[in-house]
Coordinates of C-alpha atoms in Angstrom, one line a residue:
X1 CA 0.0 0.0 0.0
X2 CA 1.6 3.0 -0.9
X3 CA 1.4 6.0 2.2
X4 CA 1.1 9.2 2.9
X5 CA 3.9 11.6 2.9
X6 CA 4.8 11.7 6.8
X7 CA 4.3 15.2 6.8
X8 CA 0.5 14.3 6.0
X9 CA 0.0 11.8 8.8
X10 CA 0.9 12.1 12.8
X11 CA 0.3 9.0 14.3
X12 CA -0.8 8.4 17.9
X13 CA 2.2 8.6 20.2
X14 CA 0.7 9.6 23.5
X15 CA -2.0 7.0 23.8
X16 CA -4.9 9.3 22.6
X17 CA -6.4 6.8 20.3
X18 CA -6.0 9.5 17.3
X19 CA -4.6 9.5 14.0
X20 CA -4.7 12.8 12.0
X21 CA -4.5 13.2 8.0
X22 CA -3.7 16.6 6.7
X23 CA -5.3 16.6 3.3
X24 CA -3.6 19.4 1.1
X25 CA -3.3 20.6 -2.7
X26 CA -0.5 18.4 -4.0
X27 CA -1.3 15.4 -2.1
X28 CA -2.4 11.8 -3.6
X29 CA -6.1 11.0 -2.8
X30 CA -5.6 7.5 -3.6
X31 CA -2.8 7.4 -0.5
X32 CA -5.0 8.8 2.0
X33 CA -7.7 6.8 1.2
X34 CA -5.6 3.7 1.1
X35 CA -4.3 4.4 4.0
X36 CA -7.6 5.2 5.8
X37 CA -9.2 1.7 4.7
X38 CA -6.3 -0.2 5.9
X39 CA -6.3 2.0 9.5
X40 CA -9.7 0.9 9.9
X41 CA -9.2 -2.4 8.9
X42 CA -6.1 -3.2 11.4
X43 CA -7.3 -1.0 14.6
X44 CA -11.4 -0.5 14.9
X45 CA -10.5 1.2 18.3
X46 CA -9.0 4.5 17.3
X47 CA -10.4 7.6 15.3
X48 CA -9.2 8.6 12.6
X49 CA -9.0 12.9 12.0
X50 CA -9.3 14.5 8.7
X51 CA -8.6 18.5 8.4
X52 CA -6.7 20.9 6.2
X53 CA -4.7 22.7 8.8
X54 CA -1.4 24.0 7.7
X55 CA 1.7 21.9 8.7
X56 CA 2.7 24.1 11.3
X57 CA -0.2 23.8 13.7
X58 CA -1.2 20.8 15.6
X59 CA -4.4 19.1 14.8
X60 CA -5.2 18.5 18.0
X61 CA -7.3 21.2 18.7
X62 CA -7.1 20.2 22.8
X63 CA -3.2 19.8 22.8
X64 CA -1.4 22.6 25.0
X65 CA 2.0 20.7 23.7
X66 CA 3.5 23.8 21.7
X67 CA 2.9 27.4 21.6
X68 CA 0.4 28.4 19.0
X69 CA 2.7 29.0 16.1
X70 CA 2.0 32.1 13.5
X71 CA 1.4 31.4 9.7
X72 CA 1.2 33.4 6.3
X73 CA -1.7 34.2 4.6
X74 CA -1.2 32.4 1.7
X75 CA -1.2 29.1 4.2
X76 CA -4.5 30.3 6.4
X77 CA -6.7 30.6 2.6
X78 CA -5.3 27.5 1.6
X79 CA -6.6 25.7 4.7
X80 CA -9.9 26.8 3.2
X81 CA -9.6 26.2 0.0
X82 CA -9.1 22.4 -0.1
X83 CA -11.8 21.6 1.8
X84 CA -13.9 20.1 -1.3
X85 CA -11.0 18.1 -1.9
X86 CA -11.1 16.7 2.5
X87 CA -14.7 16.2 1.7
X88 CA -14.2 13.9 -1.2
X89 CA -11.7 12.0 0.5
X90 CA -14.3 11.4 3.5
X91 CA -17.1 10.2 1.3
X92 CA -15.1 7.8 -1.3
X93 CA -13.0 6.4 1.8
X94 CA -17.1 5.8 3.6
X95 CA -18.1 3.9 0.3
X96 CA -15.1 1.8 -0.1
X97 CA -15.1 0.8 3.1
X98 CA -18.9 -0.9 2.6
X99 CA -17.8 -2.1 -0.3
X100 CA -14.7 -3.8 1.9
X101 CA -16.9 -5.2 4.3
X102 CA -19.0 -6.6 1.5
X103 CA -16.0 -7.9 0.4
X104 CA -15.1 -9.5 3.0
X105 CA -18.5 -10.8 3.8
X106 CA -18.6 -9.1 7.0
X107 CA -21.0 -9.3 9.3
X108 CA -21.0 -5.5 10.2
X109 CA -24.3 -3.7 8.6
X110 CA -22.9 -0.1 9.7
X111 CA -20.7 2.1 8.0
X112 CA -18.4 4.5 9.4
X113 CA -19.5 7.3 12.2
X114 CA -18.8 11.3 10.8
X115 CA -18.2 14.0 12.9
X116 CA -18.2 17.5 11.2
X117 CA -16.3 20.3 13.2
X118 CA -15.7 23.8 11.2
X119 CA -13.1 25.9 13.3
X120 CA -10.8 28.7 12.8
X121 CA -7.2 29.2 13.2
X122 CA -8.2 32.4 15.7
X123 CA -9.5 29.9 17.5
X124 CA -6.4 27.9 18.3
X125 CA -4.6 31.2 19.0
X126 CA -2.8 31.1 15.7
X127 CA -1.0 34.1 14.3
X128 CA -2.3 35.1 10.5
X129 CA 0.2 37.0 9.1
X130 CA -1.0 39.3 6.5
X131 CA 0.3 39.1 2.8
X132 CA 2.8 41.5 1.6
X133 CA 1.0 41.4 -2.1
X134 CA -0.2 44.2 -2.9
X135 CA -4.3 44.1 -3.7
X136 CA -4.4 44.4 -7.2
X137 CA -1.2 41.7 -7.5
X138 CA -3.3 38.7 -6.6
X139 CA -3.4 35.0 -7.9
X140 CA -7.2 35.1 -9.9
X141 CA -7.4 31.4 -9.7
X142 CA -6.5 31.3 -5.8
X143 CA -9.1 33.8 -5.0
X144 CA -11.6 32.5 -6.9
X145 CA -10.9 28.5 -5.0
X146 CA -10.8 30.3 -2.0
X147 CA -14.3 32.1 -2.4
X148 CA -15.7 29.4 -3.6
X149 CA -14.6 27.4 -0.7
X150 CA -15.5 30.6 2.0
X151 CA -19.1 29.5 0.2
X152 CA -18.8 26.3 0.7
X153 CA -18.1 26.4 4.5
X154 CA -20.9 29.2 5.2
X155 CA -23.1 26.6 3.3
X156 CA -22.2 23.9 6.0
X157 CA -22.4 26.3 8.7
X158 CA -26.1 26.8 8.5
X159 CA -28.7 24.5 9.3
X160 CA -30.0 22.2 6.6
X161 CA -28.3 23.4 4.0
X162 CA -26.5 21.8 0.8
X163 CA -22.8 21.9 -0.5
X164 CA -24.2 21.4 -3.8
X165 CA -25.6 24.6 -3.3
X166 CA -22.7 26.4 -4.0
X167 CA -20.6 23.7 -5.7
X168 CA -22.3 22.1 -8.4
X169 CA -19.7 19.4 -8.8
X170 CA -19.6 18.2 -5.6
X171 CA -22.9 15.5 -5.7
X172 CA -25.7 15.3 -3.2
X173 CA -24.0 12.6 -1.7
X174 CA -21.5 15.4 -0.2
X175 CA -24.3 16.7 1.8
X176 CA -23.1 17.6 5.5
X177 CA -24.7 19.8 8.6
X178 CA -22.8 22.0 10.8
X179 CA -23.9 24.1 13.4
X180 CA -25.5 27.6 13.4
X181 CA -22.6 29.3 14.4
X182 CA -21.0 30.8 11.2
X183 CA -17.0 31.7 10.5
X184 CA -16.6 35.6 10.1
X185 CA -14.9 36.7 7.0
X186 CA -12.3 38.2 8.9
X187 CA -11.2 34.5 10.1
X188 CA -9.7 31.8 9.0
X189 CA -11.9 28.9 9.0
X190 CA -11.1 25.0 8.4
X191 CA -12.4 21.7 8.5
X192 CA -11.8 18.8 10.3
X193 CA -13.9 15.5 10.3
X194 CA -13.6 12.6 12.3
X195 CA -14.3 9.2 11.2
X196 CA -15.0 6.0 13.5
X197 CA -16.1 2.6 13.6
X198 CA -18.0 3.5 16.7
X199 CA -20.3 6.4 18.1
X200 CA -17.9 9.5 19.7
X201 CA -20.4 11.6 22.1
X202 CA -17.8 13.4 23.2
X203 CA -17.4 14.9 19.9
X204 CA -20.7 16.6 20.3
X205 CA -20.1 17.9 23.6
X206 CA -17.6 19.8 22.0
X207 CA -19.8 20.7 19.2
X208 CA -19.3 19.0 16.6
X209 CA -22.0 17.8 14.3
X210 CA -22.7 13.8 13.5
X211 CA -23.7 12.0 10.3
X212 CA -25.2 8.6 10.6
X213 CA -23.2 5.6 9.1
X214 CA -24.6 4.4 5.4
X215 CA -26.2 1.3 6.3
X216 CA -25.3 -2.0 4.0
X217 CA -28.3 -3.0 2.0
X218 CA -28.1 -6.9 2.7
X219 CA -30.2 -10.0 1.1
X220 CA -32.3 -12.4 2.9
X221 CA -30.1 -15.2 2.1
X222 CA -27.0 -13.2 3.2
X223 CA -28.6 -12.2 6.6
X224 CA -29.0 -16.0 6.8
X225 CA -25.3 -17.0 5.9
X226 CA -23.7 -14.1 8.4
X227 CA -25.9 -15.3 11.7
X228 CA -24.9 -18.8 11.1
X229 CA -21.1 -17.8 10.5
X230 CA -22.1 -15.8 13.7
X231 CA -23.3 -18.9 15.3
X232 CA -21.2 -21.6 14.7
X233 CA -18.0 -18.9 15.6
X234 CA -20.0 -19.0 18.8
X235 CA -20.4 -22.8 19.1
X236 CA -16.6 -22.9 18.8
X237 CA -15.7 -20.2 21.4
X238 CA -17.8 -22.1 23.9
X239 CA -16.8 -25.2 22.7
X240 CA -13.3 -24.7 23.4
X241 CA -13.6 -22.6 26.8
X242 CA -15.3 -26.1 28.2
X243 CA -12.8 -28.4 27.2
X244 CA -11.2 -29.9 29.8
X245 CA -7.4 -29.1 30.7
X246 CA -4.8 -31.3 29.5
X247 CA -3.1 -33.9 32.3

């Protein structure tokens, strides 16, 4: 399986049961989703964190291990800007992962668990230095992603709304609800989601939002072949715990 760039991936080294993903411009999708579907499919314990933070700033929002560092401009709007490419990672990484479980002809129905968090780099104390370009010098093309993107998180931000709203070519599919609270255009806002194999209440104690696992569409017969796998596994486990102990 080919990985992502260390720079793109901090791995759990304090026991927190996290592993973060920074999804950026010049990236390989294929990598992070490859490496997502094999994180859930070796450790179903830990959660796995998604966001577009700039390299410089921790991704744990709660960590108090380093002073908040300071970053250009240039870094805070692309933060924004890639968030329809986080988003697609998140969805095609939810689909192959049913498809893996169909796969394997496991008996799990659920799907992964989203949480949906939509911060700014004010938050996390972090220093936004303003760019020395001049107005009328800007990059058309990086302003243009970048509003498009502003639009895109507003979208999220309010209740019930659609991303396809304001990006056509993201699908319905892409559809995601945040909270009411909406970034201010003089911030720097970002997006993080969190994926699990299991339910993360206190995610939403910290305000996050959630979206539901897709649900595997199973036959009758299959339903039928994965309670007796489920059975006789069963039958064996108890089996073996009352054998009686070798002499």
């Amino acid at each position: 399986m080919e990985a992502p760039g260390s720079a793109d991936v901090q791995m759990d080294t304090e026991g927190s049961r996290e592993t973060f993903i920074r999804v950026t411009n010049h990236g390989k999708m294929r990598s992070w989703i490859a490496f997502s579907l094999n994180f859930f499919a070796s450790d179903g314990e830990k959660r796995l964190i998604l966001h577009t933070l700039p390299s410089a700033v921790d991704p744990d929002v709660e960590s108090d291990r380093q002073p908040p560092p300071s970053v250009t401009a240039k870094e805070a709007s692309t933060a924004t800007s890639v968030t329809p490419r986080l988003i697609s990672v998140v969805e095609v990484v939810k689909r192959e992962f049913i498809k893996n479980l169909e796969k394997d002809r496991s008996p799990r129905l659920k799907g992964l668990h989203q949480y949906n968090e939509i911060l700014t780099l004010e938050e996390l104390g972090v220093t936004v230095k303003p760019s020395r370009a001049k107005e009328g010098q800007e990059n058309p093309t990086e302003t243009e992603e970048n509003t498009r993107s502003q639009q895109i998180l507003q979208a999220l931000s309010g209740k019930h709304q659609l991303v396809s709203s304001v990006h056509p070519t993201i699908p319905p599919f892409h559809c995601l609800f945040f909270s009411s609270q909406s970034p201010r255009q003089t911030q720097s806002p970002f997006l993080r989601i969190t994926l699990s194999l299991v339910e993360l209440p206190d995610l939403l104690l910290r305000g996050a939002t959630y979206q539901p696992p897709i649900i595997r569409k199973v036959s009758k017969s299959a339903k039928m072949r994965a309670k007796k796998r489920a059975k006789s596994a069963l039958a064996k486990q108890t089996t073996a715990g009352a054998a009686p102990a070798g002499n």
